[in-house]
Coordinates of C-alpha atoms in Angstrom, one line a residue:
Chain L
M238 CA 0.0 0.0 0.0
E239 CA 1.6 3.3 -1.1
E240 CA 1.5 6.3 1.1
K241 CA 1.6 9.8 -0.3
I242 CA 4.2 11.7 1.7
Y243 CA 4.9 14.6 -0.5
K244 CA 2.7 16.7 -2.8
R245 CA 2.3 20.1 -4.3
P246 CA 0.9 22.4 -1.6
A247 CA -2.8 23.1 -2.1
G248 CA -2.3 26.8 -1.9
L249 CA -0.4 26.9 -5.2
Q250 CA -2.2 27.3 -8.5
D251 CA -1.8 24.4 -10.8
N252 CA 0.5 26.0 -13.3
I253 CA 4.2 26.1 -14.1
N254 CA 6.1 28.9 -12.6
G255 CA 8.1 31.3 -14.8
Y256 CA 10.9 32.2 -12.4
C257 CA 14.4 31.8 -13.7
P258 CA 16.0 28.3 -13.4
G259 CA 17.5 27.8 -10.0
C260 CA 15.8 30.8 -8.4
F261 CA 14.7 30.4 -4.8
H262 CA 11.4 32.2 -5.3
P263 CA 9.3 29.1 -6.2
G264 CA 10.7 27.3 -3.2
I265 CA 9.9 30.1 -0.8
G266 CA 6.3 30.3 -2.1
K267 CA 6.0 26.6 -1.7
L268 CA 7.2 26.7 1.9
I269 CA 4.8 29.5 2.8
M270 CA 1.8 27.8 1.2
S271 CA 2.7 24.4 2.8
V272 CA 2.6 26.1 6.2
M273 CA -0.7 27.8 5.4
E274 CA -2.0 24.4 4.4
E275 CA -0.7 22.7 7.5
F276 CA -2.4 25.5 9.7
D277 CA -5.6 25.2 7.6
L278 CA -5.4 28.9 6.7
L279 CA -5.9 28.7 3.0
E280 CA -9.5 29.9 3.2
R281 CA -8.8 32.8 5.5
S282 CA -5.5 34.3 4.3
V283 CA -4.5 37.0 2.0
M284 CA -1.0 37.6 0.5
V285 CA 0.1 41.1 -0.3
D286 CA 2.7 41.1 -3.0
G287 CA 5.2 43.9 -3.6
I288 CA 6.7 44.9 -7.0
G289 CA 9.5 43.1 -8.7
C290 CA 10.0 39.4 -9.1
V291 CA 7.8 39.0 -6.0
A292 CA 4.8 40.4 -8.0
S293 CA 5.0 37.3 -10.3
N294 CA 3.6 35.5 -7.3
M295 CA 0.1 36.6 -8.4
S296 CA 0.2 33.9 -11.0
Y297 CA 1.2 31.1 -8.7
I298 CA -0.5 31.7 -5.4
G299 CA -4.0 30.2 -5.0
I300 CA -5.1 32.2 -1.9
D301 CA -6.6 35.7 -2.0
E302 CA -3.9 38.0 -3.2
L303 CA -3.3 41.6 -4.1
N304 CA -0.7 43.6 -5.9
T305 CA 0.4 46.8 -4.3
P306 CA 2.5 49.8 -5.2
H307 CA 6.2 49.3 -5.0
G308 CA 7.3 49.4 -1.3
R309 CA 3.8 49.7 0.2
P310 CA 2.9 46.1 1.2
C311 CA 3.4 46.7 4.9
A312 CA 1.1 49.8 4.9
V313 CA -1.5 47.9 2.8
A314 CA -1.3 44.8 5.0
S315 CA -1.6 46.8 8.2
A316 CA -4.9 48.3 6.9
I317 CA -6.3 44.9 5.8
K318 CA -5.5 43.4 9.2
R319 CA -7.1 46.2 11.1
C320 CA -10.2 46.1 8.9
S321 CA -10.4 42.3 8.9
P322 CA -8.6 41.0 12.0
E323 CA -9.8 37.4 11.4
T324 CA -7.8 37.3 8.1
I325 CA -4.2 36.1 8.2
V326 CA -2.3 38.8 6.3
V327 CA 1.2 38.1 4.9
T328 CA 3.4 40.2 2.6
Y329 CA 5.9 39.0 0.1
Q330 CA 8.6 41.5 -0.7
G331 CA 12.0 41.9 -2.3
D332 CA 14.9 43.9 -1.0
G333 CA 14.3 47.0 -3.1
D334 CA 10.7 46.9 -2.2
L335 CA 11.1 46.4 1.6
A336 CA 14.4 48.0 2.4
S337 CA 14.6 50.9 -0.1
I338 CA 11.4 52.4 -1.6
G339 CA 9.3 50.9 1.2
L340 CA 11.7 51.4 4.1
A341 CA 9.4 53.8 5.9
E342 CA 6.4 51.5 5.5
T343 CA 8.4 48.5 6.7
M344 CA 9.8 50.4 9.7
M345 CA 6.6 52.0 10.8
A346 CA 4.5 48.8 10.5
A347 CA 7.1 47.1 12.6
N348 CA 7.2 50.0 15.0
R349 CA 3.4 50.0 15.4
G350 CA 3.6 46.2 15.9
D351 CA 0.9 45.6 13.3
N352 CA -0.1 42.0 13.5
I353 CA 1.1 40.9 10.1
S354 CA 3.8 38.5 8.8
V355 CA 6.4 39.8 6.4
F356 CA 8.3 37.5 4.1
F357 CA 11.3 39.3 2.8
V358 CA 13.4 37.8 -0.1
N359 CA 16.9 39.3 -0.1
N360 CA 18.9 38.5 -3.2
A361 CA 21.1 41.6 -3.1
N362 CA 19.8 43.1 -6.3
Y363 CA 16.7 44.3 -8.2
G364 CA 16.0 41.1 -10.1
M365 CA 13.1 42.0 -12.3
T366 CA 14.6 45.2 -13.7
G367 CA 17.9 43.6 -14.7
G368 CA 20.1 43.4 -11.6
Q369 CA 20.6 46.9 -10.3
M370 CA 22.2 47.8 -6.9
A371 CA 19.9 47.1 -4.0
P372 CA 20.3 48.3 -0.4
T373 CA 21.5 44.8 0.4
T374 CA 24.0 44.6 -2.4
L375 CA 27.3 43.3 -1.0
M376 CA 30.5 45.4 -0.9
G377 CA 32.4 45.1 -4.1
M378 CA 29.5 43.4 -5.9
K379 CA 29.1 44.3 -9.5
T380 CA 25.5 45.1 -10.6
S381 CA 24.2 46.9 -13.7
T382 CA 24.3 50.2 -11.8
T383 CA 27.5 49.5 -9.9
P384 CA 29.6 48.3 -12.9
Y385 CA 32.8 48.8 -11.0
G386 CA 31.5 47.2 -7.8
R387 CA 29.7 48.6 -4.8
N388 CA 32.0 50.9 -2.8
A389 CA 31.4 52.5 0.5
Q390 CA 32.3 56.0 -0.6
E391 CA 29.6 56.2 -3.3
H392 CA 27.0 53.7 -2.2
G393 CA 27.3 53.1 1.5
Y394 CA 27.0 49.6 3.0
P395 CA 24.5 46.7 2.8
M396 CA 21.5 47.1 5.0
H397 CA 20.7 44.4 7.6
M398 CA 16.9 44.5 8.0
C399 CA 16.5 41.9 10.8
E400 CA 19.2 43.8 12.8
V401 CA 17.6 47.2 12.0
L402 CA 14.1 46.0 13.0
N403 CA 15.5 44.4 16.1
T404 CA 16.3 47.8 17.5
L405 CA 12.5 48.4 17.8
T406 CA 10.4 47.4 20.7
A407 CA 7.3 46.2 19.0
P408 CA 8.2 43.4 16.6
S409 CA 7.6 39.9 18.0
Y410 CA 9.4 37.6 15.6
L411 CA 12.5 38.3 13.4
A412 CA 14.5 35.6 11.7
R413 CA 16.9 35.2 8.8
V414 CA 17.0 31.9 6.9
T415 CA 18.1 30.5 3.6
L416 CA 17.2 27.6 1.3
I417 CA 20.7 26.4 0.3
D418 CA 20.2 22.8 1.4
V419 CA 17.6 20.5 3.0
P420 CA 18.6 21.2 6.7
H421 CA 18.3 25.0 6.0
I422 CA 15.0 24.5 4.1
K423 CA 13.6 22.7 7.2
K424 CA 14.8 25.6 9.4
A425 CA 13.3 28.1 7.0
R426 CA 9.9 26.3 7.1
E427 CA 10.1 26.3 10.9
A428 CA 10.6 30.1 10.8
V429 CA 7.6 30.6 8.5
K430 CA 5.6 28.5 11.0
Q431 CA 6.8 30.7 13.9
A432 CA 5.9 33.9 12.0
I433 CA 2.4 32.7 11.2
Q434 CA 1.9 31.3 14.8
H435 CA 2.9 34.7 16.2
Q436 CA 0.2 36.3 14.0
L437 CA -2.3 33.7 15.1
D438 CA -1.5 34.4 18.7
G439 CA -1.9 38.2 18.1
K440 CA 1.6 39.0 19.1
G441 CA 2.2 41.5 16.4
F442 CA 4.8 42.1 13.7
S443 CA 6.8 39.1 12.4
M444 CA 9.3 38.9 9.6
V445 CA 11.3 36.1 8.0
E446 CA 14.2 37.2 5.8
F447 CA 15.2 34.7 3.2
V448 CA 18.8 35.0 2.0
S449 CA 18.1 34.2 -1.6
N450 CA 19.8 33.9 -4.9
C451 CA 19.6 35.4 -8.4
P452 CA 21.5 33.2 -10.7
T453 CA 20.5 35.2 -13.8
N454 CA 21.7 38.6 -12.6
W455 CA 24.6 37.3 -10.6
G456 CA 25.8 35.6 -13.8
L457 CA 26.2 32.3 -12.1
T458 CA 24.7 28.8 -12.5
P459 CA 22.2 27.7 -9.9
Q460 CA 24.9 25.6 -8.3
E461 CA 27.4 28.4 -8.2
S462 CA 24.7 30.8 -6.8
I463 CA 24.3 28.5 -3.8
Q464 CA 28.1 28.5 -3.3
F465 CA 28.0 32.3 -3.6
I466 CA 25.4 32.4 -0.8
K467 CA 27.6 30.2 1.4
D468 CA 30.8 32.1 0.7
K469 CA 29.6 35.7 0.4
M470 CA 26.0 36.3 1.4
L471 CA 25.9 34.4 4.7
P472 CA 29.0 36.1 6.2
E473 CA 27.3 39.5 5.5
F474 CA 23.8 38.3 6.5
P475 CA 24.2 35.8 9.4
L476 CA 21.3 33.4 9.8
G477 CA 19.3 33.0 13.0
E478 CA 16.4 34.1 15.2
F479 CA 16.9 37.7 16.2
R480 CA 13.7 38.0 18.1
N481 CA 11.1 35.5 19.4
R482 CA 8.7 36.7 22.1
Chain N
M293 CA -32.5 66.1 11.1
E294 CA -29.9 67.9 13.3
R295 CA -28.9 71.4 12.6
V296 CA -25.6 72.3 14.1
V297 CA -22.8 74.8 13.7
M298 CA -19.6 73.0 12.7
K299 CA -16.2 73.7 11.3
G300 CA -15.8 72.6 7.7
C301 CA -13.2 69.9 8.3
E302 CA -15.1 68.4 11.2
A303 CA -18.3 68.5 9.3
I304 CA -16.6 66.6 6.5
A305 CA -15.4 63.9 9.0
E306 CA -18.8 63.7 10.7
A307 CA -20.6 63.3 7.4
A308 CA -18.2 60.5 6.4
I309 CA -18.8 58.6 9.7
R310 CA -22.6 59.0 9.2
A311 CA -22.2 57.7 5.7
G312 CA -20.6 54.5 7.2
C313 CA -17.0 55.3 6.8
R314 CA -15.2 52.8 9.1
F315 CA -11.6 53.3 8.0
F316 CA -9.6 56.5 7.9
A317 CA -5.9 56.9 7.3
G318 CA -4.2 60.2 7.0
Y319 CA -1.1 62.3 7.6
P320 CA -1.0 65.8 9.1
I321 CA -1.1 68.7 6.6
T322 CA -2.7 72.2 6.9
P323 CA -5.5 73.1 6.2
Q324 CA -7.2 69.7 6.8
N325 CA -5.7 68.6 10.2
E326 CA -9.1 68.7 11.9
V327 CA -10.3 65.9 9.6
P328 CA -7.9 63.2 10.9
E329 CA -8.1 64.7 14.4
Y330 CA -11.9 64.3 14.3
F331 CA -11.6 60.7 13.0
S332 CA -9.1 59.8 15.7
R333 CA -11.6 60.9 18.4
K334 CA -14.7 59.3 16.8
M335 CA -13.6 56.1 15.1
P336 CA -13.0 54.2 18.4
K337 CA -16.6 55.1 19.4
V338 CA -18.2 53.6 16.2
G339 CA -16.0 50.5 16.0
G340 CA -14.0 52.0 13.1
V341 CA -10.3 52.0 12.4
Y342 CA -8.2 55.2 12.5
L343 CA -4.6 54.9 11.4
Q344 CA -2.1 57.7 11.2
G345 CA 0.1 56.9 8.2
E346 CA 3.9 57.5 8.2
S347 CA 3.3 59.7 5.1
E348 CA 0.6 60.6 2.6
T349 CA 2.1 57.9 0.4
A350 CA 1.6 55.3 3.1
S351 CA -1.8 56.7 4.1
A352 CA -3.2 56.2 0.6
A353 CA -1.6 52.7 0.5
M354 CA -3.5 52.0 3.7
L355 CA -6.7 53.2 2.0
Y356 CA -5.9 50.8 -0.8
G357 CA -5.7 48.0 1.7
A358 CA -8.9 49.0 3.5
G359 CA -10.7 49.3 0.2
C360 CA -9.6 45.8 -0.6
T361 CA -11.6 44.5 2.4
G362 CA -14.9 46.0 1.2
I363 CA -15.2 48.4 4.1
R364 CA -16.3 52.1 3.6
A365 CA -13.0 53.9 3.7
M366 CA -11.5 57.4 3.3
T367 CA -8.5 59.5 3.4
S368 CA -8.0 63.3 3.3
S369 CA -5.1 65.6 2.6
S370 CA -4.3 68.9 0.9
S371 CA -2.7 69.6 -2.5
C372 CA 1.0 68.6 -2.2
G373 CA -0.1 65.8 0.1
I374 CA -2.5 64.6 -2.6
S375 CA 0.4 64.6 -5.0
L376 CA 2.1 62.1 -2.7
M377 CA -1.1 60.0 -2.7
S378 CA -1.3 59.9 -6.5
E379 CA 0.5 56.6 -6.6
A380 CA -2.1 54.7 -4.6
I381 CA -5.0 56.8 -6.1
A382 CA -4.0 55.5 -9.5
W383 CA -3.8 52.0 -8.1
M384 CA -7.2 52.3 -6.5
A385 CA -8.7 53.5 -9.8
G386 CA -6.9 50.7 -11.6
A387 CA -8.2 48.1 -9.1
N388 CA -11.8 49.6 -9.1
L389 CA -11.9 50.2 -5.4
P390 CA -14.7 52.0 -3.8
V391 CA -12.9 54.6 -1.7
V392 CA -13.3 58.3 -0.9
I393 CA -10.5 60.9 -1.0
C394 CA -10.9 64.5 0.2
N395 CA -8.6 67.3 -1.0
V396 CA -8.8 70.5 1.1
M397 CA -6.9 72.6 -1.4
R398 CA -4.2 75.1 -0.5
G399 CA -1.9 77.2 -2.7
G400 CA 0.6 75.7 -5.0
P401 CA 2.6 74.6 -6.8
G402 CA 4.7 72.5 -4.5
I403 CA 4.6 73.6 -0.9
G404 CA 2.7 76.7 -2.1
S405 CA 0.9 78.2 0.9
I406 CA -1.4 77.0 3.6
Q407 CA -4.2 79.4 2.5
P408 CA -7.2 78.4 0.4
S409 CA -6.9 78.0 -3.3
Q410 CA -8.3 76.1 -6.3
Q411 CA -5.0 75.2 -7.9
D412 CA -5.6 71.5 -8.2
Y413 CA -8.3 71.5 -10.8
F414 CA -6.3 69.8 -13.5
Q415 CA -4.9 67.3 -11.0
A416 CA -8.4 66.5 -9.7
T417 CA -10.2 66.2 -13.0
K418 CA -7.5 65.1 -15.5
A419 CA -4.7 63.3 -13.9
S420 CA -4.6 62.5 -10.2
G421 CA -2.1 59.8 -11.0
N422 CA -0.6 57.9 -14.0
G423 CA -2.5 56.0 -16.6
G424 CA -5.4 58.2 -17.7
F425 CA -8.1 57.1 -15.1
R426 CA -10.9 59.3 -14.0
M427 CA -12.8 59.9 -10.8
L428 CA -16.0 61.5 -9.9
V429 CA -15.0 64.9 -8.5
L430 CA -17.4 66.6 -6.2
A431 CA -16.8 70.3 -5.5
P432 CA -18.7 71.8 -2.5
S433 CA -19.3 75.5 -2.3
T434 CA -20.9 75.6 1.2
L435 CA -20.5 73.5 4.3
Q436 CA -24.0 72.0 3.7
E437 CA -22.9 70.9 0.2
A438 CA -19.6 69.5 1.7
V439 CA -21.6 67.4 4.1
D440 CA -24.1 66.2 1.5
M441 CA -21.4 65.5 -1.0
V442 CA -19.2 63.5 1.4
Y443 CA -22.2 61.6 2.5
S444 CA -23.1 60.7 -1.1
A445 CA -19.5 60.1 -2.1
F446 CA -19.4 56.7 -0.4
D447 CA -22.6 55.5 -2.1
L448 CA -21.2 56.7 -5.5
A449 CA -17.9 54.9 -4.8
M450 CA -19.7 51.7 -4.0
K451 CA -22.1 52.0 -7.0
Y452 CA -19.4 52.6 -9.6
K453 CA -16.5 50.7 -7.9
N454 CA -14.3 53.8 -8.3
P455 CA -12.5 56.3 -6.2
V456 CA -14.5 59.4 -5.6
L457 CA -12.7 62.7 -4.9
V458 CA -14.3 65.5 -2.9
L459 CA -12.4 68.7 -3.9
A460 CA -12.9 71.2 -1.1
D461 CA -10.7 74.2 -0.4
G462 CA -9.1 75.6 2.7
F463 CA -11.8 78.2 3.0
T464 CA -14.6 75.6 3.2
G465 CA -12.4 73.5 5.5
A466 CA -11.8 76.3 8.0
M467 CA -15.1 78.2 8.2
M468 CA -17.9 77.5 10.6
E469 CA -21.5 77.4 9.3
P470 CA -24.8 75.8 10.3
V471 CA -25.3 72.4 8.7
V472 CA -28.0 69.8 8.7
L473 CA -26.4 66.5 9.3
P474 CA -27.7 63.4 7.5
P475 CA -28.9 60.3 9.4
A476 CA -26.2 57.7 10.2
K477 CA -26.3 54.6 8.1
S478 CA -27.3 51.7 10.3
E479 CA -24.8 49.0 11.4
E480 CA -27.2 46.4 9.8
F481 CA -26.9 48.2 6.4
L482 CA -23.1 48.4 6.7
A483 CA -22.8 44.8 7.7
A484 CA -25.0 43.7 4.8
E485 CA -23.0 45.7 2.4
R486 CA -19.7 44.3 3.6
K487 CA -21.2 40.8 3.4
E488 CA -22.2 41.6 -0.2
N489 CA -18.7 42.9 -0.9
E490 CA -17.2 39.5 0.0
A491 CA -18.0 38.6 -3.6
W492 CA -14.8 40.5 -4.5
A493 CA -13.0 41.5 -1.3
C494 CA -9.5 40.1 -0.4
T495 CA -10.0 38.8 3.1
G496 CA -9.7 35.1 2.5
R497 CA -11.5 32.8 0.2
K498 CA -14.0 31.5 2.8
G499 CA -15.1 28.7 0.6
A500 CA -15.4 30.6 -2.6
A501 CA -14.9 28.7 -5.8
Q502 CA -11.9 30.7 -6.8
R503 CA -9.5 33.1 -5.0
H504 CA -9.9 36.8 -5.3
H505 CA -7.1 38.9 -6.8
L506 CA -7.1 42.7 -6.6
G507 CA -4.8 45.0 -8.5
C508 CA -4.5 47.1 -11.6
G509 CA -6.0 45.4 -14.6
V510 CA -8.4 43.3 -12.5
V511 CA -12.2 43.6 -12.3
P512 CA -13.1 43.0 -8.6
G513 CA -14.2 39.4 -8.1
M514 CA -11.9 38.0 -10.8
A515 CA -9.2 35.4 -9.9
T516 CA -6.6 37.0 -12.2
R517 CA -5.8 39.8 -14.5
M518 CA -7.4 40.5 -17.9
P519 CA -5.7 42.0 -20.9
L520 CA -5.0 45.6 -19.8
E521 CA -6.4 47.1 -22.9
E522 CA -9.7 45.3 -22.3
K523 CA -9.7 46.6 -18.7
N524 CA -9.0 50.2 -20.0
K525 CA -12.0 49.9 -22.3
L526 CA -14.2 48.7 -19.5
D527 CA -13.2 51.7 -17.3
F528 CA -13.5 54.1 -20.2
A529 CA -17.1 52.9 -20.7
K530 CA -17.8 53.6 -17.1
Y531 CA -16.4 57.1 -17.3
E532 CA -18.4 57.8 -20.4
S533 CA -21.6 56.6 -18.7
W534 CA -21.1 59.3 -16.0
K535 CA -21.8 61.9 -18.7
T536 CA -25.5 60.8 -18.7
T537 CA -25.9 59.8 -15.1
E538 CA -23.7 62.0 -13.0
V539 CA -23.6 65.5 -14.4
D540 CA -24.5 67.9 -11.6
Y541 CA -24.5 71.7 -11.7
E542 CA -26.4 74.7 -10.4
D543 CA -28.1 76.8 -13.1
Y544 CA -28.9 80.2 -11.4
Q545 CA -30.8 83.0 -13.2
T546 CA -29.5 81.9 -16.6
E547 CA -32.9 82.0 -18.3
D548 CA -32.8 85.6 -19.6
A549 CA -29.1 86.1 -18.8
E550 CA -27.0 88.1 -21.2
L551 CA -23.8 87.4 -19.3
I552 CA -22.9 84.1 -17.6
I553 CA -20.6 83.9 -14.6
T554 CA -19.2 80.5 -14.1
A555 CA -17.2 79.1 -11.2
Y556 CA -17.0 76.1 -8.9
G557 CA -16.5 75.6 -5.2
V558 CA -15.9 78.6 -3.0
A559 CA -15.5 80.8 -6.0
G560 CA -18.9 79.6 -7.2
R561 CA -20.4 80.7 -3.9
I562 CA -18.9 84.1 -4.1
S563 CA -20.0 84.4 -7.7
R564 CA -23.5 83.5 -6.8
S565 CA -23.6 86.5 -4.4
A566 CA -22.1 88.7 -7.1
V567 CA -25.0 87.6 -9.5
D568 CA -27.5 88.8 -6.9
L569 CA -25.9 92.2 -6.5
L570 CA -25.6 92.6 -10.3
R571 CA -29.2 91.6 -10.8
A572 CA -30.3 94.2 -8.2
D573 CA -28.3 96.7 -10.2
G574 CA -30.2 95.8 -13.4
Y575 CA -27.7 93.5 -15.1
K576 CA -29.1 90.4 -16.7
V577 CA -26.5 88.0 -15.2
G578 CA -26.7 84.3 -14.5
L579 CA -24.5 81.6 -12.9
I580 CA -23.4 78.2 -14.0
R581 CA -21.8 76.4 -11.1
P582 CA -20.7 72.7 -11.5
R583 CA -21.3 70.7 -8.3
K584 CA -19.4 67.9 -9.9
I585 CA -16.4 69.2 -11.9
H586 CA -15.9 65.7 -13.4
P587 CA -17.9 64.8 -15.4
F588 CA -17.8 68.4 -16.6
P589 CA -21.4 69.8 -17.2
E590 CA -21.0 70.5 -20.9
I591 CA -24.8 70.5 -21.3
A592 CA -25.0 73.6 -19.1
F593 CA -23.0 75.6 -21.7
E594 CA -24.4 73.8 -24.8
K595 CA -28.0 74.8 -24.0
L596 CA -27.1 78.6 -23.7
D597 CA -28.5 80.8 -26.4
Y598 CA -25.2 82.3 -27.7
S599 CA -27.1 84.8 -29.9
K600 CA -28.1 86.9 -26.9
L601 CA -24.9 86.4 -24.8
R602 CA -22.5 89.2 -24.3
G603 CA -19.9 86.9 -22.8
I604 CA -18.9 84.5 -20.1
L605 CA -16.9 85.4 -17.0
S606 CA -14.9 82.4 -15.7
C607 CA -13.8 82.9 -12.0
E608 CA -11.4 80.7 -10.0
M609 CA -8.7 80.9 -7.4
S610 CA -5.9 79.8 -9.7
I611 CA -3.3 81.6 -11.7
P612 CA -2.8 80.4 -14.4
P613 CA -6.4 79.4 -14.7
Q614 CA -7.4 75.8 -15.1
Y615 CA -11.2 75.5 -14.9
Y616 CA -11.3 78.2 -17.6
Y617 CA -9.9 75.8 -20.2
D618 CA -12.8 73.3 -19.7
V619 CA -15.2 76.2 -20.2
D620 CA -13.3 77.4 -23.2
A621 CA -13.4 73.9 -24.7
V622 CA -17.2 73.6 -24.6
V623 CA -18.0 77.3 -25.5
R624 CA -15.8 77.0 -28.7
R625 CA -15.5 80.8 -29.3
R626 CA -19.3 81.3 -29.6
T627 CA -19.0 84.2 -27.1
P628 CA -16.0 86.0 -25.5
I629 CA -14.7 84.5 -22.3
A630 CA -13.0 86.7 -19.7
T631 CA -11.5 85.6 -16.4
C632 CA -11.5 86.9 -12.8
L633 CA -8.6 85.2 -11.0
R634 CA -6.8 85.1 -7.7
S635 CA -4.2 82.6 -6.6
G636 CA -1.6 81.5 -4.1
G637 CA -3.9 81.5 -1.2
E638 CA -5.7 84.8 -1.9
I639 CA -9.5 84.7 -1.8
I640 CA -11.4 85.9 -4.8
S641 CA -13.4 89.0 -4.0
R642 CA -17.1 89.6 -4.9
N643 CA -16.3 93.2 -5.9
A644 CA -13.6 92.1 -8.3
I645 CA -16.1 89.7 -9.9
I646 CA -18.7 92.4 -10.2
E647 CA -16.2 94.8 -11.7
E648 CA -15.0 92.3 -14.3
A649 CA -18.6 91.3 -15.1
K650 CA -19.6 94.9 -15.7
K651 CA -16.6 95.4 -18.0
L652 CA -17.6 92.4 -20.1
Y653 CA -21.3 93.3 -20.0
G654 CA -20.8 96.8 -21.4
A655 CA -23.6 99.3 -21.6
K656 CA -26.9 98.0 -19.9

């Protein structure tokens, strides 16, 4: 007698995703939806997508979903949650969206302790627009707008959003994870569960930052991009739970 | 019906709450600060949500989020603050969300001045954001009109699934005047409407056959986007329909008039009083005052008998003029058009209007 032990999460639409080969986005979406399914939340959740590669999510996510102006997901999500407290509200945002154009919205939703869960995909560049410098771009990293590499004098330093938000009093859960191998994927899923559980418990603002990849704009193969995360990204963006109240 | 003396901004907020507004987000800016302040006091008492945004940009994004839940929702700001909101206003128009926005106009451009003006006419009627969308734009000239228009704005927004803009000015926002307040919509009515809106709201599928997706290029209730051009055509048809259903203007003493004064908002109110004085002086003068400046009341000008008109005097608190160009476009040189203008926070004077009217009128 066979037993089905693995399947496509019910919260995903039944179509083929169009993300670049090797990109972590589909895996992150799958993790989030599998947790939603496990918690039986698919019928009472809404995902608020930012702009950029994250907006492609609209074609893959099967739960209620809305597009928002670039950088505004945390403001939009805060309002949805306050108008409809029984709804589980999550955002899905990239580094440009959350840490640059939407920095004020992110900081202030976190500072208000709005009871939402933020999923933040940090791949150190603007993927959708062709790989420009992001607030999280590593020092020395070449992007299409830092052709000679990011340098401190011109561009400042990478922003560490978990650490920044950890200076605030209100957030209840902050964690940084990655998806480079199975043990890390399991930890990432655990962090997503924690974030959702914090929202279910009414504890306030939770965020999971995914240290992600961008094989296409990094000019690396999927395999090489994973090695790049290990060698370059993780020393700059250390993994772990920064806050768990 | 209660008759009370209220300050403009507070009357606007009270009318909104009576219309069933249960979400307000805003950011401080003069001359509309009493609107958010009033909401912050009253919302907890009616079970509504008040949120002070971190900016106008965020406040309008919050309105977008609230609108997506099917609740009656509003924001207010002034001029340069509305510019910051234009991002989310375009999104709300693109997503067909039933929300209300109030602009209590001040001088411009940019920071301009905190005093009353009518310098946002183009922005309000032509391009409150990118992409060529339109809104119904209600322009009150008295506090009573402000109250009635705000009250009706929520019904219009729900009816047409479109943002509705109430274009007031710092004069109307700051003055005190007696108003008759409309009855509050019942909690039962609001609950039933919200239940009905679950057919498209993004608050969780709740057993629906398909998910709801909201965003630009989506008709509320759909699971995904449609070709954008098709969506643009649907919206265009809606805007066109307003030309037969939503035209609203005051036609005052135009029957035998040889000179027409035209103005909207507070300038319209001052012009009306100028008409009375000119009439008392034997001048055959009438007033055309749009209550909605979009759709523009072309019919009010089309039905004039140009053979007996000496001219039209277009009055507004904006230099360069803006409203004037819509008048000019419909009059098409059938009669001379003169202007009486103030700007930058200066109030248009009745005497100046009378003087300009007499000049255009010529010998009695």
